[in-house]
XYZ file of C-alpha atoms in Angstrom:
641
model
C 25.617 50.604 -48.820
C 24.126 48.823 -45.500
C 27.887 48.683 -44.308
C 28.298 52.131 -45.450
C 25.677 53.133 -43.639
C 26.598 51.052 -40.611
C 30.063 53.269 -40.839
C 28.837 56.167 -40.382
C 26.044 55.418 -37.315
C 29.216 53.841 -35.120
C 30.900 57.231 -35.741
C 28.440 59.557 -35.098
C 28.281 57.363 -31.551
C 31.659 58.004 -31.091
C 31.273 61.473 -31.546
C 28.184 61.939 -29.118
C 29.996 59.941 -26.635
C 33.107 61.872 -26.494
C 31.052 65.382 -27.229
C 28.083 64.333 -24.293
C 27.860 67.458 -20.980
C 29.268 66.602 -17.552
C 27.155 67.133 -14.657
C 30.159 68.425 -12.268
C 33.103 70.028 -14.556
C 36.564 67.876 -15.056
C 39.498 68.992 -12.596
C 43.302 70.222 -14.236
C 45.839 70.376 -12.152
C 49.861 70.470 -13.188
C 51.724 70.011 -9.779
C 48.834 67.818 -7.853
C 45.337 66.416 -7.781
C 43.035 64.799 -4.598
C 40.122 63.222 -4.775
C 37.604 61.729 -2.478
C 34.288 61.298 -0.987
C 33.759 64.321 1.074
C 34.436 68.056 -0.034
C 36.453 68.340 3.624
C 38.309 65.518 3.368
C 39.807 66.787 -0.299
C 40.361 69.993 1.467
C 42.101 68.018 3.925
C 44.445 66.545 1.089
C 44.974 69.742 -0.228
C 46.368 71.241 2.850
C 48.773 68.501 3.176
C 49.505 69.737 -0.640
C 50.256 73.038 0.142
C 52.498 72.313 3.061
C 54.593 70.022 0.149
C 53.529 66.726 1.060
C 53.428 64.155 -1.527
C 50.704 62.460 -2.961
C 50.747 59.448 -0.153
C 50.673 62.010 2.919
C 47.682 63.812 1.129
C 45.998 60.514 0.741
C 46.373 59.388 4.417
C 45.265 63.006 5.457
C 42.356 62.402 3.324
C 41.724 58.914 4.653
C 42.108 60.429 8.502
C 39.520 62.833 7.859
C 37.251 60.746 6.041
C 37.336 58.614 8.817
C 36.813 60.940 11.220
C 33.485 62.471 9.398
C 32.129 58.841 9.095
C 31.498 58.992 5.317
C 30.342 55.887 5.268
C 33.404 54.161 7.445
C 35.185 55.070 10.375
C 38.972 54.602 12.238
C 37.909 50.951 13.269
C 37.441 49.874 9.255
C 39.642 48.396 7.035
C 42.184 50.279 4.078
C 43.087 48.743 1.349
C 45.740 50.698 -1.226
C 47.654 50.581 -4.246
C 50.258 52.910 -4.684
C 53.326 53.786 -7.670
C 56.525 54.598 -6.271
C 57.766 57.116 -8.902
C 61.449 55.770 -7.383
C 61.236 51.827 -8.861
C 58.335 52.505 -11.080
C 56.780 49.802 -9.102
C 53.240 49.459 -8.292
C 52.836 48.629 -4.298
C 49.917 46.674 -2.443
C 48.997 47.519 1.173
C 46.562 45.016 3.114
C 45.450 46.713 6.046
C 42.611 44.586 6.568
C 41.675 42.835 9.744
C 40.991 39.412 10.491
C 38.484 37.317 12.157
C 39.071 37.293 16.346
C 39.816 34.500 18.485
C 36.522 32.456 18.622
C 35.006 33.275 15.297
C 34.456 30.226 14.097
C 31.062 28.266 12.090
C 30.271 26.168 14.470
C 30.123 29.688 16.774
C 28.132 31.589 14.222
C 25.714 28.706 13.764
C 25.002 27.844 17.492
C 23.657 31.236 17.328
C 21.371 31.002 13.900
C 23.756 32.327 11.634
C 23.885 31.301 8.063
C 26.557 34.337 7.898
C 27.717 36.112 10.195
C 25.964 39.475 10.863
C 25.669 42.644 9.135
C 25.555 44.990 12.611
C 27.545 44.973 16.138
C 30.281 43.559 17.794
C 30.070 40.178 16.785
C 30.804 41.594 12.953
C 33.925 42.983 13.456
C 37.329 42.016 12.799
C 40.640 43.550 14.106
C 40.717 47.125 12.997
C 43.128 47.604 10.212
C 43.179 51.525 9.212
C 45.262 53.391 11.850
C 47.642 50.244 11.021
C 47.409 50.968 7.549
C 47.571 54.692 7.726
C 50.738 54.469 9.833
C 52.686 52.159 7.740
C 51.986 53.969 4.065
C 53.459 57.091 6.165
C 56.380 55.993 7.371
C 57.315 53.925 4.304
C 56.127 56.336 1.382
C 55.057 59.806 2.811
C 57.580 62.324 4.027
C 55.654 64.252 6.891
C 55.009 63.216 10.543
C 51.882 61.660 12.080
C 51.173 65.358 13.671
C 51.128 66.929 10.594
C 48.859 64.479 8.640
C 46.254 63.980 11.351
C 46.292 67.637 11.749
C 42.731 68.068 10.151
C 41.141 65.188 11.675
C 41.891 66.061 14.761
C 40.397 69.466 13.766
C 37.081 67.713 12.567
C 37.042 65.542 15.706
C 37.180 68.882 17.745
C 33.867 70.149 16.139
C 32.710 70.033 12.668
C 29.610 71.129 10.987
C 28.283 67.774 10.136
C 26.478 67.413 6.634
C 23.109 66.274 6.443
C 23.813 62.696 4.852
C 25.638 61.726 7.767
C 23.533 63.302 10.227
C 19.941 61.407 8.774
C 21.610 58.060 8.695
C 22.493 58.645 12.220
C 18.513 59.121 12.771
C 17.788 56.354 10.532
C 20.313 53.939 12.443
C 19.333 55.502 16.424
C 17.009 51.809 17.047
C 20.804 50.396 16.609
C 22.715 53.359 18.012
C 20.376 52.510 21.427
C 21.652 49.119 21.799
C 25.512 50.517 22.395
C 26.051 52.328 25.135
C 29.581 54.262 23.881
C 27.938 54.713 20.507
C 24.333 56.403 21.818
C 26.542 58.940 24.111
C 29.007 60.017 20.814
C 25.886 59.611 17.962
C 21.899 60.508 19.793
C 23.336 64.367 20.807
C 19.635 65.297 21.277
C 18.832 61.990 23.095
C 14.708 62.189 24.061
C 13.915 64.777 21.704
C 11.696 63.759 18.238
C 15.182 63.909 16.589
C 17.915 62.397 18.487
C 20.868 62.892 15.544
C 23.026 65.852 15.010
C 21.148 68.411 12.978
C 22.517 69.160 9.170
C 25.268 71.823 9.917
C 25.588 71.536 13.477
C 29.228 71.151 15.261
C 29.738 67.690 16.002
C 32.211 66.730 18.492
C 34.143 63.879 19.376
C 36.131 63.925 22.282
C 37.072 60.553 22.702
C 38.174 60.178 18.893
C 40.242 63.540 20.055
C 41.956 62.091 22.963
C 42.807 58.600 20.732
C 44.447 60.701 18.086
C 46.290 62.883 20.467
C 47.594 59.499 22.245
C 49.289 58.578 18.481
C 50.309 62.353 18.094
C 52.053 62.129 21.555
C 53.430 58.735 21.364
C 54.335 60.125 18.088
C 56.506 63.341 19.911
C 57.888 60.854 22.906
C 59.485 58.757 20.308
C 61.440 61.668 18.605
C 62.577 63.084 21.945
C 63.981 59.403 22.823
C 66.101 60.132 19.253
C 64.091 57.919 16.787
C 63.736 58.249 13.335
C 60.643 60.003 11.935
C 59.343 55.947 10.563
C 60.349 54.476 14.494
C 58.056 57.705 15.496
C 55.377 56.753 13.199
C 55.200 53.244 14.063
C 55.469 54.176 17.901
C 51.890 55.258 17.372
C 51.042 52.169 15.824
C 52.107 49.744 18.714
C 49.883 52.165 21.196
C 46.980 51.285 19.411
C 47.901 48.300 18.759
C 49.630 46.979 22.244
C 48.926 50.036 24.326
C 46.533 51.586 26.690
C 44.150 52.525 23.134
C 44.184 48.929 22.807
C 43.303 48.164 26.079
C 40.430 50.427 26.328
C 39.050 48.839 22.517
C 39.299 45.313 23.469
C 37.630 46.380 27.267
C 34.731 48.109 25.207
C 34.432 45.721 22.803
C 34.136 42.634 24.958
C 31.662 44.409 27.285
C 29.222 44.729 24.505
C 29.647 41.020 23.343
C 32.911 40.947 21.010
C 35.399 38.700 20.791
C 38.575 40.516 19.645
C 41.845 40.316 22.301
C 44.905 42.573 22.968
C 46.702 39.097 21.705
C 44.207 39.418 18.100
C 45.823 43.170 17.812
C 48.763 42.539 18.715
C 48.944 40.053 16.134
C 47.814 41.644 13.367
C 49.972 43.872 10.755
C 49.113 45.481 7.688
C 51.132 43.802 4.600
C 52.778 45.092 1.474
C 52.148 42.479 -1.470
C 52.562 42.309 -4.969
C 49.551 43.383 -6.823
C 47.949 40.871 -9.477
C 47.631 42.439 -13.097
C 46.717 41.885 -16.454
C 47.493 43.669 -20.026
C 44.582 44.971 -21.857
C 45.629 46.087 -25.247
C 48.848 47.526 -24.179
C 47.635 48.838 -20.619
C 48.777 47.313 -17.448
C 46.008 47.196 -15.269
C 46.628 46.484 -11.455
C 44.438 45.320 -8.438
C 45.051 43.685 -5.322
C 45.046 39.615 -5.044
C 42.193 37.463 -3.882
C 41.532 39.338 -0.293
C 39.593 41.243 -2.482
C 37.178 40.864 -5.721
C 39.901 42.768 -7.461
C 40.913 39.903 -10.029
C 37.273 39.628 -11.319
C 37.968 43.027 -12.773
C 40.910 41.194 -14.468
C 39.514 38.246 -15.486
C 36.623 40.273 -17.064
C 39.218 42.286 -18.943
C 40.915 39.017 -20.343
C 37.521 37.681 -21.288
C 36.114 40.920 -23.171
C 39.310 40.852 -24.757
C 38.156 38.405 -27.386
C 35.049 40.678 -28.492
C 35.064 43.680 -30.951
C 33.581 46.135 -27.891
C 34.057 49.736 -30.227
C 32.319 48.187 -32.995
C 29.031 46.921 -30.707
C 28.605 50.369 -29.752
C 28.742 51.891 -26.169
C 25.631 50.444 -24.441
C 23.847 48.688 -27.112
C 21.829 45.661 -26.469
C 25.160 43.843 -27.353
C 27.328 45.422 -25.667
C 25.333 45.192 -22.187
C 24.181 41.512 -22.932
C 28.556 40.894 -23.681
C 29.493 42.849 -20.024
C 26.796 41.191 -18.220
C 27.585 37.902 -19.162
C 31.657 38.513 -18.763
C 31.023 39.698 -15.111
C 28.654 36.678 -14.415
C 31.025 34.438 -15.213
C 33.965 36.530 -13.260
C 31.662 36.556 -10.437
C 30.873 33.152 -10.159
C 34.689 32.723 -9.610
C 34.832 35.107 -7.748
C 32.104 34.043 -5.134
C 33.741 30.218 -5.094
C 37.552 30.989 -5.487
C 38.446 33.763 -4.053
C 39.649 34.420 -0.387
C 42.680 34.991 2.235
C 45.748 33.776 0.346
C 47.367 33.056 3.453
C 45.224 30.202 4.283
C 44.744 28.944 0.745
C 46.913 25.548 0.426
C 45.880 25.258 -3.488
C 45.428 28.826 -4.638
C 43.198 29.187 -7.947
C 44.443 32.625 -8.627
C 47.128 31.838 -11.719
C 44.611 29.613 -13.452
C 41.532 32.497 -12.972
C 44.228 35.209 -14.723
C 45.487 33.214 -17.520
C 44.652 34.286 -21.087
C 43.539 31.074 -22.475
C 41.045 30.039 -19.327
C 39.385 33.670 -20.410
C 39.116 32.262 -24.113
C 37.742 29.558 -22.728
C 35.349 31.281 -20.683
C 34.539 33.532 -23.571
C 33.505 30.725 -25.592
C 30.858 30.048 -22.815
C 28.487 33.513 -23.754
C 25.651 32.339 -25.461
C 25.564 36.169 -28.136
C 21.212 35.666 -27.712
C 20.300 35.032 -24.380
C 21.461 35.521 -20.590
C 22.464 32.005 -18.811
C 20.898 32.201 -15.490
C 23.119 28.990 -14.648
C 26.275 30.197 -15.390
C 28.750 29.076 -12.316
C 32.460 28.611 -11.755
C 35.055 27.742 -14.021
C 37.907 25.180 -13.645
C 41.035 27.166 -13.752
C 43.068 23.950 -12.307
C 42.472 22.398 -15.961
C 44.756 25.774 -17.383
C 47.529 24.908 -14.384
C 48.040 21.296 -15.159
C 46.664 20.400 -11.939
C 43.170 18.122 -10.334
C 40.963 20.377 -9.353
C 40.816 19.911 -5.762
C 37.435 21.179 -4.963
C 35.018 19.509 -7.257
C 32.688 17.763 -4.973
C 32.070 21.223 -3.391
C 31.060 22.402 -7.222
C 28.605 19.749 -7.032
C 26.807 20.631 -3.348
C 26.953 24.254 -4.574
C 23.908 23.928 -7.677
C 21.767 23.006 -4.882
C 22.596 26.673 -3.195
C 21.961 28.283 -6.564
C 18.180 27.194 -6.493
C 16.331 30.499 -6.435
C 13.193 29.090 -6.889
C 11.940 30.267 -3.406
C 8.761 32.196 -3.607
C 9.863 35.347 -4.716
C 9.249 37.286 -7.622
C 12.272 36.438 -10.352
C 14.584 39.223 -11.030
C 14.703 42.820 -10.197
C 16.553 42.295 -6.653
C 19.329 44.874 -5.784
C 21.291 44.870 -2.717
C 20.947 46.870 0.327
C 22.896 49.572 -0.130
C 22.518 50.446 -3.849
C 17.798 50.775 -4.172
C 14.688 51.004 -3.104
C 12.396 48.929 -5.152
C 8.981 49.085 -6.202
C 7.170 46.342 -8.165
C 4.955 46.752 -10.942
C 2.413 43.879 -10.971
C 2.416 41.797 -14.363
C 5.602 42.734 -15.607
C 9.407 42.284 -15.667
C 9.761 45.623 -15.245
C 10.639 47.063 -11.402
C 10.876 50.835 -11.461
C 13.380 52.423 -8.352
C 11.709 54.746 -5.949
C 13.077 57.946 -6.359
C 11.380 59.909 -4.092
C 12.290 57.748 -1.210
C 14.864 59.657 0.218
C 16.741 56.509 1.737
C 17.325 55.398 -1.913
C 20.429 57.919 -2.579
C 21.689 56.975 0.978
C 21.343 53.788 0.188
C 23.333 54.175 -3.230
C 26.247 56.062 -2.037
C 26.994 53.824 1.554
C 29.340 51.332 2.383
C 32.667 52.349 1.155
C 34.451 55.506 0.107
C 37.368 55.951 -2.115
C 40.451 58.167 -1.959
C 42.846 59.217 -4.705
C 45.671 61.198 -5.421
C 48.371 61.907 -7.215
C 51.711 64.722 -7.395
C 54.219 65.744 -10.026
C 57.099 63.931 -8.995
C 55.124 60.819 -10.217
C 53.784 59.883 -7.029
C 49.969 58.154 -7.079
C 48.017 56.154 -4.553
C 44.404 54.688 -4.854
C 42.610 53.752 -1.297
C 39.281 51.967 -0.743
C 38.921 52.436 2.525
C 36.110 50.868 4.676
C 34.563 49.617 7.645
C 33.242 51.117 11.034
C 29.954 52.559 8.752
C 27.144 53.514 10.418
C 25.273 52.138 12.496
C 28.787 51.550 14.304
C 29.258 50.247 17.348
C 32.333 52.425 18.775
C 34.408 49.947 21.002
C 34.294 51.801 24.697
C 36.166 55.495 25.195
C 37.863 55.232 22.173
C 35.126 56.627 19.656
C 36.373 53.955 17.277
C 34.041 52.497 15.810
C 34.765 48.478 15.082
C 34.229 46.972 11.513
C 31.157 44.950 10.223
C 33.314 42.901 7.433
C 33.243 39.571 9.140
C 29.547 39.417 7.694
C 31.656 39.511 4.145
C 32.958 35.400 5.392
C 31.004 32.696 4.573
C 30.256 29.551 7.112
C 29.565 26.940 4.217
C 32.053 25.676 2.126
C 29.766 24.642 -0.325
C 29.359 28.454 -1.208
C 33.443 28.973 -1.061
C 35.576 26.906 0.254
C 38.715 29.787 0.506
C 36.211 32.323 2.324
C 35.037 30.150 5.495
C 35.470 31.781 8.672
C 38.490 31.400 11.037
C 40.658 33.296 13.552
C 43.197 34.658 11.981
C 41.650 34.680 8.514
C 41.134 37.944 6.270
C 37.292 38.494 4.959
C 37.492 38.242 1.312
C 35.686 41.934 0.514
C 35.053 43.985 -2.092
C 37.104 46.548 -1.621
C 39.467 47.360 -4.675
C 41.685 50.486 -5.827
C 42.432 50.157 -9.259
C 45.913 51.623 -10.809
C 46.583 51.140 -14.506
C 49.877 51.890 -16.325
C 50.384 52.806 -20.338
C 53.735 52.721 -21.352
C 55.271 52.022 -18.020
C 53.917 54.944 -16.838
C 50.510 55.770 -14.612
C 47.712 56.175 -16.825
C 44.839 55.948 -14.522
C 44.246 56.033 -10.836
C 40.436 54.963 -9.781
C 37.954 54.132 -7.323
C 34.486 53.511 -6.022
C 31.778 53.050 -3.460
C 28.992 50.336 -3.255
C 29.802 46.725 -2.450
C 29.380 43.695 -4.959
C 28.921 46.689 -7.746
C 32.348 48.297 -7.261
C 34.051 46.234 -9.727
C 31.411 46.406 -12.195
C 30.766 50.372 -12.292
C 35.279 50.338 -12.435
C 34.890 48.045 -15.309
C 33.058 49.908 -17.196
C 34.654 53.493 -16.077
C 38.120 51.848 -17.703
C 36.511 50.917 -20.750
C 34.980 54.600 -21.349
C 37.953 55.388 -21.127
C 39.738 53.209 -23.232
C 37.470 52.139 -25.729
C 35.046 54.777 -26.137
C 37.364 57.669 -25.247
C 35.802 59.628 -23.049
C 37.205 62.010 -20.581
C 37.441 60.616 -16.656
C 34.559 63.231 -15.755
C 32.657 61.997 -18.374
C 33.518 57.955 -17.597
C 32.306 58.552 -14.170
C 29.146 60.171 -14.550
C 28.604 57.845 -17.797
C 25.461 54.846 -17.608
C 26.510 52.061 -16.856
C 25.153 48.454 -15.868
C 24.631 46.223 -13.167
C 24.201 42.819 -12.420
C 22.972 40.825 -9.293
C 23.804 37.485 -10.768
C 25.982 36.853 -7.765
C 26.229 36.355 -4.235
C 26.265 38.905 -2.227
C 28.926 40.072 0.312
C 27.353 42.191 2.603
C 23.682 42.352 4.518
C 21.034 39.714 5.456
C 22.159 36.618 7.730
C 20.061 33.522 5.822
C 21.552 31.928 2.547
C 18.018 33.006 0.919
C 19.239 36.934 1.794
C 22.411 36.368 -0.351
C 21.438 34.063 -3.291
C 21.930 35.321 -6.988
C 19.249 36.902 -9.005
C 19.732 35.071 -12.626
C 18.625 38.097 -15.118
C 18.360 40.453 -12.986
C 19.743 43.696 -13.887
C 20.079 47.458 -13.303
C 20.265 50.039 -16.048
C 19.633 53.838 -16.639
C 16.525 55.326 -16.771
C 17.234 57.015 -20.028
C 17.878 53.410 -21.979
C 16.217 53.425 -24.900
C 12.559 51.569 -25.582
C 14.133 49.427 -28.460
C 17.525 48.421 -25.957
C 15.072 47.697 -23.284
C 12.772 45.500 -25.773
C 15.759 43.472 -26.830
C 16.927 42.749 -23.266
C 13.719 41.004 -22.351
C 13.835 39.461 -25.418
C 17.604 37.866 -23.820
C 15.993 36.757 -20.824
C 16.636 39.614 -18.364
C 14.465 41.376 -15.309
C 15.239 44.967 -16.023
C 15.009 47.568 -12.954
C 15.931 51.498 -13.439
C 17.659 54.120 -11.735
C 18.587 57.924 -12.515
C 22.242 57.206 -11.838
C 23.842 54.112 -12.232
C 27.922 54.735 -12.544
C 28.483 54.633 -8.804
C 30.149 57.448 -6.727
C 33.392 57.276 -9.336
C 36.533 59.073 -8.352
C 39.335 58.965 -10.629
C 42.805 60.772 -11.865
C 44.115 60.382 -15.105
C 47.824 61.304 -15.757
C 47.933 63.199 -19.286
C 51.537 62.233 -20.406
C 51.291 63.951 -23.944
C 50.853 67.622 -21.690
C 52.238 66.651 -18.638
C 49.123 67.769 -16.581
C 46.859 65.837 -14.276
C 43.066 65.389 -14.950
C 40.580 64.634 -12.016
C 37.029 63.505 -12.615
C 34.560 63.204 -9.438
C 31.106 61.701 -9.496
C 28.289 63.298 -10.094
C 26.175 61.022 -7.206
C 26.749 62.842 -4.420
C 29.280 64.858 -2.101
C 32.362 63.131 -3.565
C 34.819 66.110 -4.157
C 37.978 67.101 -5.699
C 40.641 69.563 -5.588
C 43.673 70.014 -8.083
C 46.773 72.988 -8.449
């Protein structure tokens, strides 16, 4: 009778799952579907639409003007991409992120009181990898020219009426803004008045973003009158921002404010196609992009929950949450000691991290009653057959994951994602809401763009970099990345991350594709640091195991956990420790869920919305149709036809 009764409980969760109301309804589209962070910027890919471009020209419009309205990056960030070429039925990897500049070395950061490098200015940026990025997807995958594509941006960069988000985190940022003498003449348009920012719906121009993109547009033109081919033309663009006078003018501005990046660093640098890493999760071929990125701990958290019953624990049960939060611990803490720039990686850890039977093996670590605040790296050298070559750096590393430094235990979550508040004499820590710079702080540091067409074609960008407060590198209005503060200067924390010229940050950054029957199945992204992987984890397995609808998986609770290091803000080891326990969940958990939790050893904290600013597509092969789902968070958009 008890497992009778059991029976019939797990289906009427089922049911309420896949019956529950959506905040924002779910997009159809049959001939094409674009999503992003910005209702303009989808507008943006839908023009490109209309004017029958393909799914990777609407996604770099979308990117252009996304950039250009600073949604939390800008045209000095980074791009990172996945895309399926309808043509091989291949999934594609572009790595259009930037590397550390000539100089940017430990002993540098340290002589200056760096435990990491910093979170603001010229001294966190790496090359700028998006225009580089942009311009190679185009020529290689889109079919229409530069002009066309950066059409709208260079619109927007004429005059557009700038929304409020962006225009009260360029009041929040102005102390910063001050310092930079290019940036306070393009950001503080009512310098000396009480506000100094753009107001909410005012036209906000940029005309030295205008005259860079009409450089690339006419560098663009020059090359097709000289008889080149519409790719040549494209990449023309490239090498003047890369080798011309737009390069000369960024370096120039950069330097005079302190940087360290050279025409020789840009001319250097190109954006790289790669294979993508993947993994099979009950018939679905999930893809990500390699170690660069935290990517593979989506993967390896896959492989892991692959050896629990997930459907029959019960969508966010006390089991369920305990099983994810100890998967992604474990992920993480390979993550944060394995992972970094392939290229300079002379024994890669990568093949061990993805294999099935190192996952069973981690599996077997999960302790089903309580959390393990301890819980650190794996060996994946054991599952290659090889010595693990970093073992003494294991060792030095448990004295870095001593949190026993004065603070209150638990409850910490990063920079970008809360505003905390305490409650004396209790694990509990209740989120702010009614701090307005808690929802800012939730939806910066990223955005994501997607889109997809009917001849097959689908692309998934996590673009980056450049966010405000951005120091724009001279009369360019580019504003240069922070992601060098994403390196580490202590091998002890991970020995494949450690600054050096040349070197790619390892970030966080990471489009997701997944395929189901050799065909795209789902096309997804997110916003928000060290917690994009975990609110995508989850988003797939709404999907998959709980079978809800993308809308629904992207406005659905979810957890997260700040057992990890973290890759962006504060400068001191003690900013970036882990937080064993410590974890996020919704506001609307139940009493008896929250009860149990303690009971497992975890700091609980509580926010209103804790899915992250999803975007996603999912390609309906049984109709034929395209479904688009858009957060709920904020001004993430979507359009579909």
């Amino acid at each position: 009778m008890r497992v009778y009764i059991l029976s019939i409980l797990l289906i009427c969760a089922v049911v309420t799952v896949n019956a529950q109301q959506t905040q924002k309804p779910p997009l159809h589209g049959k001939n094409w579907m674009a999503v992003t962070g910005k209702p303009l910027a989808a507008t943006a890919g839908a023009m490109i639409f209309q004017r029958n471009g393909n799914a990777v020209d609407a996604a770099c419009a979308m990117l252009a003007a996304t950039c250009t309205m600073w949604d939390v990056l800008s045209w000095g960030g980074e791009t990172q991409a996945l895309i399926y070429n309808p043509k091989t039925k291949k999934v594609i990897a572009i790595n259009a992120l930037g590397v550390a500049p000539t100089g940017a070395t430990p002993a540098f950061y340290k002589s200056r009181g760096y435990d990491f490098p910093p979170e603001y200015g010229p001294l966190a940026a790496v090359t700028p990898g998006t225009v580089g990025g942009l311009c190679y997807m185009l020529a290689e995958y889109g079919s229409m020219s530069l002009k066309e594509v950066l059409a709208p941006a260079m619109d927007m960069a004429a005059g557009y009426p700038i929304e409020a988000q962006t225009a009260n985190m360029i009041e929040r940022g102005k102390k910063y803004l001050k310092e930079w003498t290019y940036s306070r003449a393009v950001f503080l348009t009512h310098e000396g008045q009480e506000r100094e920012a753009p107001e909410a719906g005012e036209l906000f121009v940029q005309k030295d973003l205008l005259n860079t993109l009409t450089k690339l547009v006419e560098a663009e033109a020059a090359a097709l009158k000289n008889h080149k081919s519409r790719k040549e033309a494209i990449m023309a663009a490239y090498d003047r921002f890369y080798k011309g006078d737009i390069a000369r003018e960024f370096v120039r501005g950069c330097q005079e404010q302190g940087g360290l990046i050279t025409m020789e660093d840009l001319a250097r640098w190109k954006p790289q196609e790669e294979e993508p890493l993947h993994v099979n999760y009950k018939g679905i071929e999930v893809y990500k992009l390699k170690e660069w990125t935290q990517g593979p701990m989506l993967l390896q958290s896959l492989n892991i929950l692959e050896n629990f019953d997930l459907k029959a624990m019960g969508y966010n049960s006390p089991q369920y949450i305990h099983t994810l939060y100890q998967t992604m611990n474990l992920a993480f803490a390979d993550r944060d000691f394995y992972y970094g720039d392939p290229a300079f990686n002379k024994n890669p850890a990568i093949q061990g991290l993805l294999r099935k039977d190192y996952a069973k093996a981690r599996a077997r670590e999960i302790n089903p009653d309580h959390n393990d605040p301890l819980a650190g790296p794996g060996d994946p050298y054991e599952f290659m057959g090889k010595p693990n070559p970093y073992l003494h750096f294991l060792k030095e590393r448990q004295d870095l994951m001593d949190t026993t430094n004065g603070r209150k235990p638990g409850g910490f979550v990063p920079k970008h994602d809360a505003t905390l508040l305490f409650k004396p004499d209790t694990n509990l820590i209740a989120i702010n809401d009614a701090d307005s710079a808690y929802m800012d702080r939730l939806w910066r540091g990223t955005t994501s763009v997607e889109a997809a067409d009917k001849d097959g074609w689908v692309v998934s960008i996590t673009p980056s970099g450049g966010w405000l407060p951005a120091c724009i590198a001279g009369k360019t209005g580019v504003g240069m990345s922070q992601r060098a503060q994403s390196f580490v200067l202590d091998s002890a924390i991970c020995p494949f991350n450690v600054i050096a010229p040349g070197k790619r940050p390892r970030v966080t950054l990471t489009p997701s594709l997944a395929l189901k029957d050799g065909k795209p199945f789902l096309c997804f992204g997110v916003q928000g640091g060290d917690t994009q992987d975990q609110n995508l984890l989850q988003f797939f397995l709404n999907v998959v195991e709980f079978g809800m609808t993308v809308q629904q998986a992207t406005e659905a609770a979810n957890i997260n956990t700040n057992q990890l290091w973290l890759s962006l803000g504060g400068t001191t080891v003690k900013d970036r420790q882990p937080r064993p326990g410590s974890i996020l969940l919704n506001t609307q958990t139940p009493a008896a869920t929250r009860t149990r939790l303690e009971q497992m050893g975890y700091h609980l904290s509580f926010g209103d919305r804790t899915s992250g600013p999803i975007n996603a597509i999912f390609l309906d092969a049984r109709h034929g149709t395209i479904w688009g789902g858009s957060s709920n968070h904020g001004e993430d958009y979507g359009i579909g036809w």
